[in-house]
XYZ file of C-alpha atoms in Angstrom:
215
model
C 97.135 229.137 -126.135
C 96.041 226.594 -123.429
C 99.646 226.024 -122.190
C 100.091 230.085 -122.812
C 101.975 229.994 -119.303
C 104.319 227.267 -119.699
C 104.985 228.755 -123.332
C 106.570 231.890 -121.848
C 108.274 230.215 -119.460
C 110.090 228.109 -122.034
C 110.829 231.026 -124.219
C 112.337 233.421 -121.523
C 114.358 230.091 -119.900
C 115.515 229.734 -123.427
C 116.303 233.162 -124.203
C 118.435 234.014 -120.850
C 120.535 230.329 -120.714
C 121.639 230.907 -124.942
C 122.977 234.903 -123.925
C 124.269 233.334 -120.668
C 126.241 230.508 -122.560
C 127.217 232.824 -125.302
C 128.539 235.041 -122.536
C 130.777 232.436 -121.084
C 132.011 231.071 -124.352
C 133.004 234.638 -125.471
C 135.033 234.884 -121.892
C 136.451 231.650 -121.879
C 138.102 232.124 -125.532
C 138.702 235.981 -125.185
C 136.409 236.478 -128.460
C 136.481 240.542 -129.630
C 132.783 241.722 -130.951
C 133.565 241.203 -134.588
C 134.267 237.893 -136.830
C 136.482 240.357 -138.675
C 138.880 241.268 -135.699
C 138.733 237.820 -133.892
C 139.069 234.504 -135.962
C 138.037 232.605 -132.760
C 134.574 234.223 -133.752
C 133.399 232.237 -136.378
C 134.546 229.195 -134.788
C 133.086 229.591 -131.451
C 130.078 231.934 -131.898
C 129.400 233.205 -135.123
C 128.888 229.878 -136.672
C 126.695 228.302 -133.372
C 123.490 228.012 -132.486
C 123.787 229.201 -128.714
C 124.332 233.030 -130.349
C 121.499 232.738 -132.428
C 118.689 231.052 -130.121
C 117.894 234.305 -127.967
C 117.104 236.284 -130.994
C 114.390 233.686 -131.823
C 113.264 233.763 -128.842
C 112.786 237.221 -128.792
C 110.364 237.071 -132.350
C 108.514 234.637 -130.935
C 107.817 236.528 -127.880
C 106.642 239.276 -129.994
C 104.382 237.096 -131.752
C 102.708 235.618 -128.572
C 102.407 239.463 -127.858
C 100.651 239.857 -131.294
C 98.865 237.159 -131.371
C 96.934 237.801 -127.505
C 96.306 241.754 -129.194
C 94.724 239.794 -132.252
C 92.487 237.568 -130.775
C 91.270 239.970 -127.665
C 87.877 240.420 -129.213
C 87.423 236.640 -129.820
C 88.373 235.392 -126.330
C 87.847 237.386 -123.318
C 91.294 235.519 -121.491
C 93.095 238.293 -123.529
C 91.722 241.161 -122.693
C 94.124 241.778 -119.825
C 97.276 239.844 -120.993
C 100.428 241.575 -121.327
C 100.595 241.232 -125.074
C 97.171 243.275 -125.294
C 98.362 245.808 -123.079
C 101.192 246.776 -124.632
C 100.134 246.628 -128.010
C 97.295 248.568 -127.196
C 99.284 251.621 -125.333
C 101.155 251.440 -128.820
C 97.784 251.728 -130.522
C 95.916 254.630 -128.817
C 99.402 256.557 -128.365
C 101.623 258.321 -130.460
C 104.017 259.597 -128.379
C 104.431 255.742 -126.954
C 104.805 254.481 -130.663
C 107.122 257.707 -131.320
C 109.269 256.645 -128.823
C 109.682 252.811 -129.760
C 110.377 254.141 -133.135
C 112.937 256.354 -131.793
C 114.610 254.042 -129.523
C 114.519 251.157 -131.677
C 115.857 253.255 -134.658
C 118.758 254.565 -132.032
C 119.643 250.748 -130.886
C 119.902 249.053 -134.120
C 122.611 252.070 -135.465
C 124.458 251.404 -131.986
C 124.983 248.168 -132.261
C 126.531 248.551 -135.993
C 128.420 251.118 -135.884
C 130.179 250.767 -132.188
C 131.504 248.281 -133.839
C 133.774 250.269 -136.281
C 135.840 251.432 -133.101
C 136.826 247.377 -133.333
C 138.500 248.073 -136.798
C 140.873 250.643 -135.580
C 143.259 248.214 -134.826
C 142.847 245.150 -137.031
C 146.062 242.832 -136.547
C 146.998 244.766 -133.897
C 147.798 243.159 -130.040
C 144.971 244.976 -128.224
C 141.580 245.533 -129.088
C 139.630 248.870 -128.617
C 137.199 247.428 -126.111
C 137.474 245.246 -123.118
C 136.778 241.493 -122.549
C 133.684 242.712 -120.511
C 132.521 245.039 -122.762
C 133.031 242.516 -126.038
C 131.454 239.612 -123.618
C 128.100 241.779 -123.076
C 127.872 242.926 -127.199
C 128.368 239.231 -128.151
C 126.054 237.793 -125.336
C 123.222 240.846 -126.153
C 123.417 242.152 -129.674
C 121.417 239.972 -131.431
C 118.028 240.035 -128.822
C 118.682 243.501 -128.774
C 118.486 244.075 -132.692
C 115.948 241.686 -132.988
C 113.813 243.730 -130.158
C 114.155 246.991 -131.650
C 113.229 245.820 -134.867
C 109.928 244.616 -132.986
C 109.711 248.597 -131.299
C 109.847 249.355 -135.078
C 107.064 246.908 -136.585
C 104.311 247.982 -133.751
C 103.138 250.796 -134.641
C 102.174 249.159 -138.571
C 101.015 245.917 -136.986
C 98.360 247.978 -135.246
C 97.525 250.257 -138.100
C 99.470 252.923 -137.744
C 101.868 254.943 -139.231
C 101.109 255.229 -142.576
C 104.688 256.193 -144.008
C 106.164 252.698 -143.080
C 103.105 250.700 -143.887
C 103.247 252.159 -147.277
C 107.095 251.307 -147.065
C 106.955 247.697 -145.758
C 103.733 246.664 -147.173
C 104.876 247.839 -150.712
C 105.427 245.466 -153.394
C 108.992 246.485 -154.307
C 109.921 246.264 -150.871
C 108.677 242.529 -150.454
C 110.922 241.845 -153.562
C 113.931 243.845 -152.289
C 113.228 241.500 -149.011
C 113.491 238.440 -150.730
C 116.770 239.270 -152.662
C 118.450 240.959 -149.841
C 117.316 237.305 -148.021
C 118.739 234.974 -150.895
C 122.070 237.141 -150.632
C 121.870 236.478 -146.841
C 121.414 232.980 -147.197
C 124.578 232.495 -150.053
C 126.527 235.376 -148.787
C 128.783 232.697 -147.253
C 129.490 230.598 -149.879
C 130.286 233.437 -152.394
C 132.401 234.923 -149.876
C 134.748 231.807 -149.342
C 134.734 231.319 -152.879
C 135.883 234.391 -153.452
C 138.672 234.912 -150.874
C 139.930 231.449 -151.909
C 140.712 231.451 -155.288
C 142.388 234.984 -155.286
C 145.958 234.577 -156.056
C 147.542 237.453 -153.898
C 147.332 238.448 -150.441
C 144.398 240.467 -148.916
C 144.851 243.872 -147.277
C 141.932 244.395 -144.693
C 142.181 248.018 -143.811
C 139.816 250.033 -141.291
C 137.175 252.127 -144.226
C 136.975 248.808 -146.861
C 136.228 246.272 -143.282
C 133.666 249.178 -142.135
C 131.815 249.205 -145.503
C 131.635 245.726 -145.721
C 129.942 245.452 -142.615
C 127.281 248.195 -143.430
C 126.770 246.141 -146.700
């Protein structure tokens, strides 16, 4: 952690120019919220790395967080750091690691299912939400997930909360992990496979495009 500052930096500089650029790119094609409602979506964002990068950045923030919390005892330059701080208000409070549970839990369900307000009108002229408001979601959703997935993890990191330790430190849940990531990784592939060598026409209604994305 010598260059501890200048690691920050990088992330947060990072972090702000790939939602800025993924903000712009959204404007400057018109892209809607969803790959499913837009086509331009998988060409210009879903697909890049620009809409990806601030998510990282976000993890690794969390882990320079984690990491000062970790190594307090060790090194007294991290007694006071931000990362110690906070993960120590998580630690010695519940109401402060009920709340990132809560807020976290209420974020993550936001961002998936606003989107099913997109589906309403699948081939149709107009879409259910602004340019603005799809710009923002596009430009935001990912961090944001990826954040209040982090709200969610503190409390086990620092011991607490036995319920989802038991959960995420369980065996079968470390398999289902590693399936649900394989699936992630070929979900593609399968996917074009499958659309392509279909011999009739597809009919993407509202509830089947909805259920998809949930799955």
């Amino acid at each position: 952690m010598k260059h501890r500052y200048w690691g920050y930096a990088s992330c947060y500089v990072i972090m702000f120019a790939s939602i800025l650029t993924t903000y712009v790119v959204s404007g400057v094609h018109s892209i809607g919220m969803t790959i499913f409602t837009d086509p331009n979506y998988g060409k210009y964002l879903y697909f890049k790395p620009w809409i990806r990068i601030s998510a990282y950045q976000v993890g690794i923030i969390f882990g320079l967080w984690y990491y000062e919390w970790m190594n307090r005892k060790k090194c007294s330059f991290f007694r006071n750091t931000i990362g110690t701080v906070i993960f120590e208000k998580v630690q010695n409070s519940r109401v402060v690691r009920y709340a990132l549970y809560l807020t976290g839990f209420v974020i993550i369900n936001f961002l998936i299912f606003i989107q099913h307000l997109e589906f309403r009108n699948i081939g149709g002229e107009s879409r259910y939400f602004s340019q603005f408001i799809s710009n923002l979601f596009n430009a935001f959703s990912r961090p944001l997930f990826v954040g209040s997935l982090g709200m969610i993890m503190m409390g086990p990191l620092v011991g607490k909360s036995k319920f989802l330790r038991f959960v995420l430190g369980s065996k079968g849940y470390a398999t289902w992990g590693k399936l649900t990531f394989m699936v992630y990784m070929i979900h593609l592939i399968i996917l074009s496979w499958f659309y392509s060598q279909i011999r009739q026409g597809n009919y993407l209604a509202y509830k089947p495009v909805f259920f998809t994305l949930v799955a």
